C-alpha cells in the first residue's frame, strides 16, 4: 500500500509538470523548431537576446520536466549501482539518510534539478570569462535546447521505471545513452563556437573533465550518500 501511495504521487508530479509544458506549447511547434536550431546552429542571428516571456517560461518548464524525469532514473540507478560507488563509503549518508521510495525519489529529483540549474550557471560564468556575451548566449542556448529536447526521452523512461521496476537496468542504460548523446551534441557545438586553434586542445580536455564529468560524478555520489 505504501509503495502504491509513493508511486502515485510521483506520477502526479511528473504529469503535472508535463501538463504545464503542454499548456505552454498549445500546438505551437515553432518552439520545437527553435530548440532544434539552438542545439546545433552556431550562426548569429538578429534579436537573439530578446527572449519572450512565453519562451522563457517554456524553457524553465521543459528543463524542470527533464530534471524530474532524470531524478526518477537517478533513483533507479542508485538502487542498482549505489553500493559500488566509493563516495558511498566515504560519505555515509551525510548524517541525514533518506528512507522511503517517495522521499528518496523526491531527493533524486531535487538533485537532478539542482544539477541542471548549476550547470546553466557554470556555462554562463565560464562563457563570460573566456569569451563574449554573444558566444556565451549561443553556448547556453545549446545547453537549454538539449536539456529541453531530452525530456521527450527521459519522461517516458521515467514512467517506465516507475511502472516496471524489474526493467530498471535496461531503462537506466537507455537513459545514460540519451545523456551521452545530448552531451556529445552539446560538446560539439561548444567546440565549434570556442575552439578555433589547435593549441586549445589542452583547454578543451580540462573543460571536459571539470564541467562534463566531475559534476555528474558528484551528483551521483551525493544521491548515493543521501539515500544511504
PDB file of C-alpha atoms in Angstrom:
ATOM      1  CA  UNK A   1       0.000   0.000   0.000  1.00  0.00           C
ATOM      2  CA  UNK A   2       2.803   2.414   0.909  1.00  0.00           C
ATOM      3  CA  UNK A   3       4.616   1.652  -2.343  1.00  0.00           C
ATOM      4  CA  UNK A   4       1.442   2.298  -4.348  1.00  0.00           C
ATOM      5  CA  UNK A   5       0.950   5.593  -2.493  1.00  0.00           C
ATOM      6  CA  UNK A   6       4.515   6.653  -3.262  1.00  0.00           C
ATOM      7  CA  UNK A   7       4.395   5.799  -6.965  1.00  0.00           C
ATOM      8  CA  UNK A   8       1.012   7.511  -7.320  1.00  0.00           C
ATOM      9  CA  UNK A   9       2.385  10.833  -6.061  1.00  0.00           C
ATOM     10  CA  UNK A  10       5.450  10.543  -8.274  1.00  0.00           C
ATOM     11  CA  UNK A  11       3.127  10.055 -11.251  1.00  0.00           C
ATOM     12  CA  UNK A  12       1.142  13.115 -10.165  1.00  0.00           C
ATOM     13  CA  UNK A  13       4.255  15.286 -10.049  1.00  0.00           C
ATOM     14  CA  UNK A  14       5.545  14.137 -13.424  1.00  0.00           C
ATOM     15  CA  UNK A  15       2.213  14.504 -15.204  1.00  0.00           C
ATOM     16  CA  UNK A  16       1.559  17.886 -13.556  1.00  0.00           C
ATOM     17  CA  UNK A  17       4.795  19.288 -14.981  1.00  0.00           C
ATOM     18  CA  UNK A  18       4.111  17.612 -18.336  1.00  0.00           C
ATOM     19  CA  UNK A  19       0.616  19.165 -18.389  1.00  0.00           C
ATOM     20  CA  UNK A  20       2.085  22.624 -17.750  1.00  0.00           C
ATOM     21  CA  UNK A  21       4.500  22.133 -20.643  1.00  0.00           C
ATOM     22  CA  UNK A  22       1.626  21.130 -22.933  1.00  0.00           C
ATOM     23  CA  UNK A  23      -0.367  24.184 -21.877  1.00  0.00           C
ATOM     24  CA  UNK A  24       2.541  26.461 -22.652  1.00  0.00           C
ATOM     25  CA  UNK A  25       3.160  24.914 -26.077  1.00  0.00           C
ATOM     26  CA  UNK A  26      -0.533  24.609 -27.051  1.00  0.00           C
ATOM     27  CA  UNK A  27       0.110  23.226 -30.536  1.00  0.00           C
ATOM     28  CA  UNK A  28       2.691  25.872 -31.436  1.00  0.00           C
ATOM     29  CA  UNK A  29       5.561  23.805 -32.792  1.00  0.00           C
ATOM     30  CA  UNK A  30       7.773  26.807 -33.510  1.00  0.00           C
ATOM     31  CA  UNK A  31       9.268  26.235 -30.058  1.00  0.00           C
ATOM     32  CA  UNK A  32      10.290  22.704 -31.041  1.00  0.00           C
ATOM     33  CA  UNK A  33      11.934  24.027 -34.183  1.00  0.00           C
ATOM     34  CA  UNK A  34      13.709  26.696 -32.139  1.00  0.00           C
ATOM     35  CA  UNK A  35      15.083  24.064 -29.756  1.00  0.00           C
ATOM     36  CA  UNK A  36      16.493  22.002 -32.633  1.00  0.00           C
ATOM     37  CA  UNK A  37      18.007  25.130 -34.154  1.00  0.00           C
ATOM     38  CA  UNK A  38      19.579  26.287 -30.894  1.00  0.00           C
ATOM     39  CA  UNK A  39      21.023  22.824 -30.283  1.00  0.00           C
ATOM     40  CA  UNK A  40      23.153  22.773 -33.436  1.00  0.00           C
ATOM     41  CA  UNK A  41      23.304  26.248 -35.009  1.00  0.00           C
ATOM     42  CA  UNK A  42      26.242  28.491 -34.117  1.00  0.00           C
ATOM     43  CA  UNK A  43      25.370  31.286 -36.553  1.00  0.00           C
ATOM     44  CA  UNK A  44      24.492  34.642 -35.055  1.00  0.00           C
ATOM     45  CA  UNK A  45      21.029  35.946 -35.728  1.00  0.00           C
ATOM     46  CA  UNK A  46      19.145  39.160 -35.111  1.00  0.00           C
ATOM     47  CA  UNK A  47      17.326  39.877 -31.867  1.00  0.00           C
ATOM     48  CA  UNK A  48      18.822  36.769 -30.282  1.00  0.00           C
ATOM     49  CA  UNK A  49      18.827  38.324 -26.833  1.00  0.00           C
ATOM     50  CA  UNK A  50      15.119  39.192 -26.955  1.00  0.00           C
ATOM     51  CA  UNK A  51      13.635  36.035 -25.425  1.00  0.00           C
ATOM     52  CA  UNK A  52       9.916  36.368 -24.800  1.00  0.00           C
ATOM     53  CA  UNK A  53       8.207  35.613 -21.508  1.00  0.00           C
ATOM     54  CA  UNK A  54       6.454  32.657 -23.134  1.00  0.00           C
ATOM     55  CA  UNK A  55       9.724  31.241 -24.400  1.00  0.00           C
ATOM     56  CA  UNK A  56      11.478  31.735 -21.058  1.00  0.00           C
ATOM     57  CA  UNK A  57       8.704  30.064 -19.094  1.00  0.00           C
ATOM     58  CA  UNK A  58       8.602  27.159 -21.566  1.00  0.00           C
ATOM     59  CA  UNK A  59      12.357  26.650 -21.246  1.00  0.00           C
ATOM     60  CA  UNK A  60      12.024  26.599 -17.469  1.00  0.00           C
ATOM     61  CA  UNK A  61       9.178  24.076 -17.584  1.00  0.00           C
ATOM     62  CA  UNK A  62      10.817  21.660 -20.015  1.00  0.00           C
ATOM     63  CA  UNK A  63      14.043  21.802 -18.023  1.00  0.00           C
ATOM     64  CA  UNK A  64      12.014  21.116 -14.882  1.00  0.00           C
ATOM     65  CA  UNK A  65      10.362  18.157 -16.614  1.00  0.00           C
ATOM     66  CA  UNK A  66      13.774  16.860 -17.634  1.00  0.00           C
ATOM     67  CA  UNK A  67      15.084  17.293 -14.087  1.00  0.00           C
ATOM     68  CA  UNK A  68      12.163  15.446 -12.513  1.00  0.00           C
ATOM     69  CA  UNK A  69      12.371  12.641 -15.070  1.00  0.00           C
ATOM     70  CA  UNK A  70      16.129  12.269 -14.671  1.00  0.00           C
ATOM     71  CA  UNK A  71      15.586  12.234 -10.906  1.00  0.00           C
ATOM     72  CA  UNK A  72      13.443   9.109 -11.220  1.00  0.00           C
ATOM     73  CA  UNK A  73      16.139   7.464 -13.324  1.00  0.00           C
ATOM     74  CA  UNK A  74      18.774   8.568 -10.803  1.00  0.00           C
ATOM     75  CA  UNK A  75      16.786   6.856  -8.047  1.00  0.00           C
ATOM     76  CA  UNK A  76      16.771   3.642 -10.088  1.00  0.00           C
ATOM     77  CA  UNK A  77      20.488   3.980 -10.832  1.00  0.00           C
ATOM     78  CA  UNK A  78      21.312   4.405  -7.145  1.00  0.00           C
ATOM     79  CA  UNK A  79      19.375   1.238  -6.393  1.00  0.00           C
ATOM     80  CA  UNK A  80      21.396  -0.666  -8.976  1.00  0.00           C
ATOM     81  CA  UNK A  81      24.900   0.786  -8.643  1.00  0.00           C
ATOM     82  CA  UNK A  82      24.881   2.751  -5.401  1.00  0.00           C
ATOM     83  CA  UNK A  83      26.588   0.163  -3.225  1.00  0.00           C
ATOM     84  CA  UNK A  84      29.622   0.027  -5.542  1.00  0.00           C
ATOM     85  CA  UNK A  85      30.379   3.789  -5.537  1.00  0.00           C
ATOM     86  CA  UNK A  86      33.439   4.779  -3.437  1.00  0.00           C
ATOM     87  CA  UNK A  87      31.794   8.045  -2.385  1.00  0.00           C
ATOM     88  CA  UNK A  88      29.110   5.955  -0.735  1.00  0.00           C
ATOM     89  CA  UNK A  89      31.664   4.644   1.755  1.00  0.00           C
ATOM     90  CA  UNK A  90      33.398   7.985   2.267  1.00  0.00           C
ATOM     91  CA  UNK A  91      30.192   9.923   2.840  1.00  0.00           C
ATOM     92  CA  UNK A  92      27.945   7.539   4.819  1.00  0.00           C
ATOM     93  CA  UNK A  93      24.539   9.123   4.355  1.00  0.00           C
ATOM     94  CA  UNK A  94      25.958  12.551   5.279  1.00  0.00           C
ATOM     95  CA  UNK A  95      24.242  12.089   8.628  1.00  0.00           C
ATOM     96  CA  UNK A  96      20.812  12.596   7.045  1.00  0.00           C
ATOM     97  CA  UNK A  97      19.886   9.265   5.492  1.00  0.00           C
ATOM     98  CA  UNK A  98      16.655   9.334   3.474  1.00  0.00           C
ATOM     99  CA  UNK A  99      14.218   6.440   3.603  1.00  0.00           C
ATOM    100  CA  UNK A 100      11.016   5.632   1.733  1.00  0.00           C
ATOM    101  CA  UNK A 101      10.502   5.458  -2.016  1.00  0.00           C
ATOM    102  CA  UNK A 102       8.643   8.749  -2.362  1.00  0.00           C
ATOM    103  CA  UNK A 103      11.050  10.821  -0.280  1.00  0.00           C
ATOM    104  CA  UNK A 104      14.077   9.163  -1.859  1.00  0.00           C
ATOM    105  CA  UNK A 105      12.736   9.845  -5.346  1.00  0.00           C
ATOM    106  CA  UNK A 106      11.998  13.463  -4.429  1.00  0.00           C
ATOM    107  CA  UNK A 107      15.580  13.874  -3.195  1.00  0.00           C
ATOM    108  CA  UNK A 108      16.869  12.498  -6.506  1.00  0.00           C
ATOM    109  CA  UNK A 109      14.548  14.825  -8.427  1.00  0.00           C
ATOM    110  CA  UNK A 110      15.863  17.740  -6.418  1.00  0.00           C
ATOM    111  CA  UNK A 111      19.473  16.754  -7.070  1.00  0.00           C
ATOM    112  CA  UNK A 112      18.816  16.413 -10.805  1.00  0.00           C
ATOM    113  CA  UNK A 113      17.131  19.833 -10.954  1.00  0.00           C
ATOM    114  CA  UNK A 114      19.952  21.409  -8.933  1.00  0.00           C
ATOM    115  CA  UNK A 115      22.471  19.818 -11.301  1.00  0.00           C
ATOM    116  CA  UNK A 116      20.735  21.306 -14.357  1.00  0.00           C
ATOM    117  CA  UNK A 117      20.472  24.740 -12.742  1.00  0.00           C
ATOM    118  CA  UNK A 118      24.084  24.638 -11.540  1.00  0.00           C
ATOM    119  CA  UNK A 119      25.319  23.641 -14.993  1.00  0.00           C
ATOM    120  CA  UNK A 120      23.406  26.545 -16.552  1.00  0.00           C
ATOM    121  CA  UNK A 121      25.152  28.915 -14.138  1.00  0.00           C
ATOM    122  CA  UNK A 122      28.560  27.297 -14.741  1.00  0.00           C
ATOM    123  CA  UNK A 123      28.246  27.528 -18.515  1.00  0.00           C
ATOM    124  CA  UNK A 124      27.192  31.174 -18.247  1.00  0.00           C
ATOM    125  CA  UNK A 125      30.095  32.100 -15.956  1.00  0.00           C
ATOM    126  CA  UNK A 126      32.721  30.149 -17.909  1.00  0.00           C
ATOM    127  CA  UNK A 127      31.471  31.553 -21.198  1.00  0.00           C
ATOM    128  CA  UNK A 128      31.628  35.148 -19.960  1.00  0.00           C
ATOM    129  CA  UNK A 129      35.106  34.617 -18.509  1.00  0.00           C
ATOM    130  CA  UNK A 130      36.645  33.136 -21.658  1.00  0.00           C
ATOM    131  CA  UNK A 131      34.503  34.740 -24.356  1.00  0.00           C
ATOM    132  CA  UNK A 132      31.931  37.456 -25.031  1.00  0.00           C
ATOM    133  CA  UNK A 133      28.229  37.678 -24.240  1.00  0.00           C
ATOM    134  CA  UNK A 134      27.144  36.686 -27.750  1.00  0.00           C
ATOM    135  CA  UNK A 135      29.040  33.397 -27.891  1.00  0.00           C
ATOM    136  CA  UNK A 136      28.122  32.638 -24.283  1.00  0.00           C
ATOM    137  CA  UNK A 137      24.460  33.099 -25.205  1.00  0.00           C
ATOM    138  CA  UNK A 138      24.806  30.693 -28.130  1.00  0.00           C
ATOM    139  CA  UNK A 139      26.511  28.137 -25.894  1.00  0.00           C
ATOM    140  CA  UNK A 140      23.968  28.342 -23.075  1.00  0.00           C
ATOM    141  CA  UNK A 141      21.100  28.164 -25.555  1.00  0.00           C
ATOM    142  CA  UNK A 142      22.577  24.924 -26.835  1.00  0.00           C
ATOM    143  CA  UNK A 143      22.532  23.543 -23.305  1.00  0.00           C
ATOM    144  CA  UNK A 144      18.940  24.570 -22.623  1.00  0.00           C
ATOM    145  CA  UNK A 145      17.819  23.253 -26.024  1.00  0.00           C
ATOM    146  CA  UNK A 146      19.479  19.879 -25.488  1.00  0.00           C
ATOM    147  CA  UNK A 147      18.094  19.617 -21.975  1.00  0.00           C
ATOM    148  CA  UNK A 148      14.610  20.508 -23.137  1.00  0.00           C
ATOM    149  CA  UNK A 149      14.558  18.144 -26.103  1.00  0.00           C
ATOM    150  CA  UNK A 150      15.845  15.254 -23.993  1.00  0.00           C
ATOM    151  CA  UNK A 151      12.637  15.445 -21.940  1.00  0.00           C
ATOM    152  CA  UNK A 152      10.928  13.674 -24.849  1.00  0.00           C
ATOM    153  CA  UNK A 153      13.016  10.600 -23.992  1.00  0.00           C
ATOM    154  CA  UNK A 154      13.599  10.955 -20.247  1.00  0.00           C
ATOM    155  CA  UNK A 155       9.906  11.471 -19.429  1.00  0.00           C
ATOM    156  CA  UNK A 156       8.636   8.156 -20.875  1.00  0.00           C
ATOM    157  CA  UNK A 157      11.690   6.372 -19.465  1.00  0.00           C
ATOM    158  CA  UNK A 158      10.833   7.722 -16.020  1.00  0.00           C
ATOM    159  CA  UNK A 159       7.257   6.477 -16.346  1.00  0.00           C
ATOM    160  CA  UNK A 160       8.542   3.043 -17.362  1.00  0.00           C
ATOM    161  CA  UNK A 161      10.981   2.994 -14.451  1.00  0.00           C
ATOM    162  CA  UNK A 162       8.107   3.553 -12.022  1.00  0.00           C
ATOM    163  CA  UNK A 163       5.722   1.105 -13.651  1.00  0.00           C
ATOM    164  CA  UNK A 164       8.237  -1.667 -14.339  1.00  0.00           C
ATOM    165  CA  UNK A 165      10.997  -1.597 -11.695  1.00  0.00           C
ATOM    166  CA  UNK A 166      12.147  -5.018 -12.881  1.00  0.00           C
ATOM    167  CA  UNK A 167      13.331  -3.290 -16.076  1.00  0.00           C
ATOM    168  CA  UNK A 168      15.444  -0.798 -14.138  1.00  0.00           C
ATOM    169  CA  UNK A 169      18.762  -1.859 -15.623  1.00  0.00           C
ATOM    170  CA  UNK A 170      17.605  -1.562 -19.234  1.00  0.00           C
ATOM    171  CA  UNK A 171      15.848   1.736 -18.565  1.00  0.00           C
ATOM    172  CA  UNK A 172      18.862   3.251 -16.802  1.00  0.00           C
ATOM    173  CA  UNK A 173      21.135   2.149 -19.654  1.00  0.00           C
ATOM    174  CA  UNK A 174      18.783   3.825 -22.154  1.00  0.00           C
ATOM    175  CA  UNK A 175      18.797   6.983 -20.028  1.00  0.00           C
ATOM    176  CA  UNK A 176      22.593   7.022 -19.867  1.00  0.00           C
ATOM    177  CA  UNK A 177      22.762   6.550 -23.640  1.00  0.00           C
ATOM    178  CA  UNK A 178      20.451   9.545 -24.122  1.00  0.00           C
ATOM    179  CA  UNK A 179      22.527  11.626 -21.723  1.00  0.00           C
ATOM    180  CA  UNK A 180      25.712  10.762 -23.609  1.00  0.00           C
ATOM    181  CA  UNK A 181      24.077  11.671 -26.926  1.00  0.00           C
ATOM    182  CA  UNK A 182      22.884  15.060 -25.671  1.00  0.00           C
ATOM    183  CA  UNK A 183      26.269  15.779 -24.081  1.00  0.00           C
ATOM    184  CA  UNK A 184      28.057  14.805 -27.294  1.00  0.00           C
ATOM    185  CA  UNK A 185      25.957  17.151 -29.455  1.00  0.00           C
ATOM    186  CA  UNK A 186      26.386  19.975 -26.947  1.00  0.00           C
ATOM    187  CA  UNK A 187      30.160  19.448 -26.707  1.00  0.00           C
ATOM    188  CA  UNK A 188      30.440  19.539 -30.489  1.00  0.00           C
ATOM    189  CA  UNK A 189      28.561  22.844 -30.560  1.00  0.00           C
ATOM    190  CA  UNK A 190      30.822  24.286 -27.855  1.00  0.00           C
ATOM    191  CA  UNK A 191      33.867  23.162 -29.800  1.00  0.00           C
ATOM    192  CA  UNK A 192      32.571  24.881 -32.940  1.00  0.00           C
ATOM    193  CA  UNK A 193      31.933  28.113 -31.020  1.00  0.00           C
ATOM    194  CA  UNK A 194      35.068  28.467 -28.915  1.00  0.00           C
ATOM    195  CA  UNK A 195      37.886  26.227 -30.107  1.00  0.00           C
ATOM    196  CA  UNK A 196      39.327  27.691 -33.290  1.00  0.00           C
ATOM    197  CA  UNK A 197      43.031  26.968 -32.667  1.00  0.00           C
ATOM    198  CA  UNK A 198      44.830  23.639 -32.315  1.00  0.00           C
ATOM    199  CA  UNK A 199      46.631  24.915 -29.194  1.00  0.00           C
ATOM    200  CA  UNK A 200      43.330  24.925 -27.322  1.00  0.00           C
ATOM    201  CA  UNK A 201      43.067  21.113 -27.160  1.00  0.00           C
ATOM    202  CA  UNK A 202      44.507  21.038 -23.636  1.00  0.00           C
ATOM    203  CA  UNK A 203      41.961  23.611 -22.508  1.00  0.00           C
ATOM    204  CA  UNK A 204      39.254  21.520 -24.143  1.00  0.00           C
ATOM    205  CA  UNK A 205      40.312  18.438 -22.162  1.00  0.00           C
ATOM    206  CA  UNK A 206      40.251  20.432 -18.923  1.00  0.00           C
ATOM    207  CA  UNK A 207      36.761  21.620 -19.830  1.00  0.00           C
ATOM    208  CA  UNK A 208      35.555  18.052 -20.443  1.00  0.00           C
ATOM    209  CA  UNK A 209      36.806  16.869 -17.059  1.00  0.00           C
ATOM    210  CA  UNK A 210      35.718  19.864 -14.990  1.00  0.00           C
ATOM    211  CA  UNK A 211      32.312  20.666 -16.474  1.00  0.00           C
ATOM    212  CA  UNK A 212      31.048  17.494 -18.136  1.00  0.00           C
ATOM    213  CA  UNK A 213      32.345  14.655 -15.964  1.00  0.00           C
ATOM    214  CA  UNK A 214      33.020  15.851 -12.410  1.00  0.00           C
ATOM    215  CA  UNK A 215      29.548  17.367 -11.764  1.00  0.00           C
ATOM    216  CA  UNK A 216      27.880  14.123 -12.903  1.00  0.00           C
ATOM    217  CA  UNK A 217      30.068  12.068 -10.562  1.00  0.00           C
ATOM    218  CA  UNK A 218      29.404  14.425  -7.651  1.00  0.00           C
ATOM    219  CA  UNK A 219      25.643  14.361  -8.236  1.00  0.00           C
ATOM    220  CA  UNK A 220      25.526  10.571  -8.338  1.00  0.00           C
ATOM    221  CA  UNK A 221      27.789  10.321  -5.301  1.00  0.00           C
ATOM    222  CA  UNK A 222      25.575  12.713  -3.320  1.00  0.00           C
ATOM    223  CA  UNK A 223      22.494  10.702  -4.294  1.00  0.00           C
ATOM    224  CA  UNK A 224      24.155   7.507  -3.055  1.00  0.00           C
ATOM    225  CA  UNK A 225      25.221   9.169   0.188  1.00  0.00           C
ATOM    226  CA  UNK A 226      21.850  10.782   0.897  1.00  0.00           C
ATOM    227  CA  UNK A 227      19.909   7.612   0.180  1.00  0.00           C
ATOM    228  CA  UNK A 228      22.280   5.624   2.350  1.00  0.00           C
TER     229      UNK A 228
END
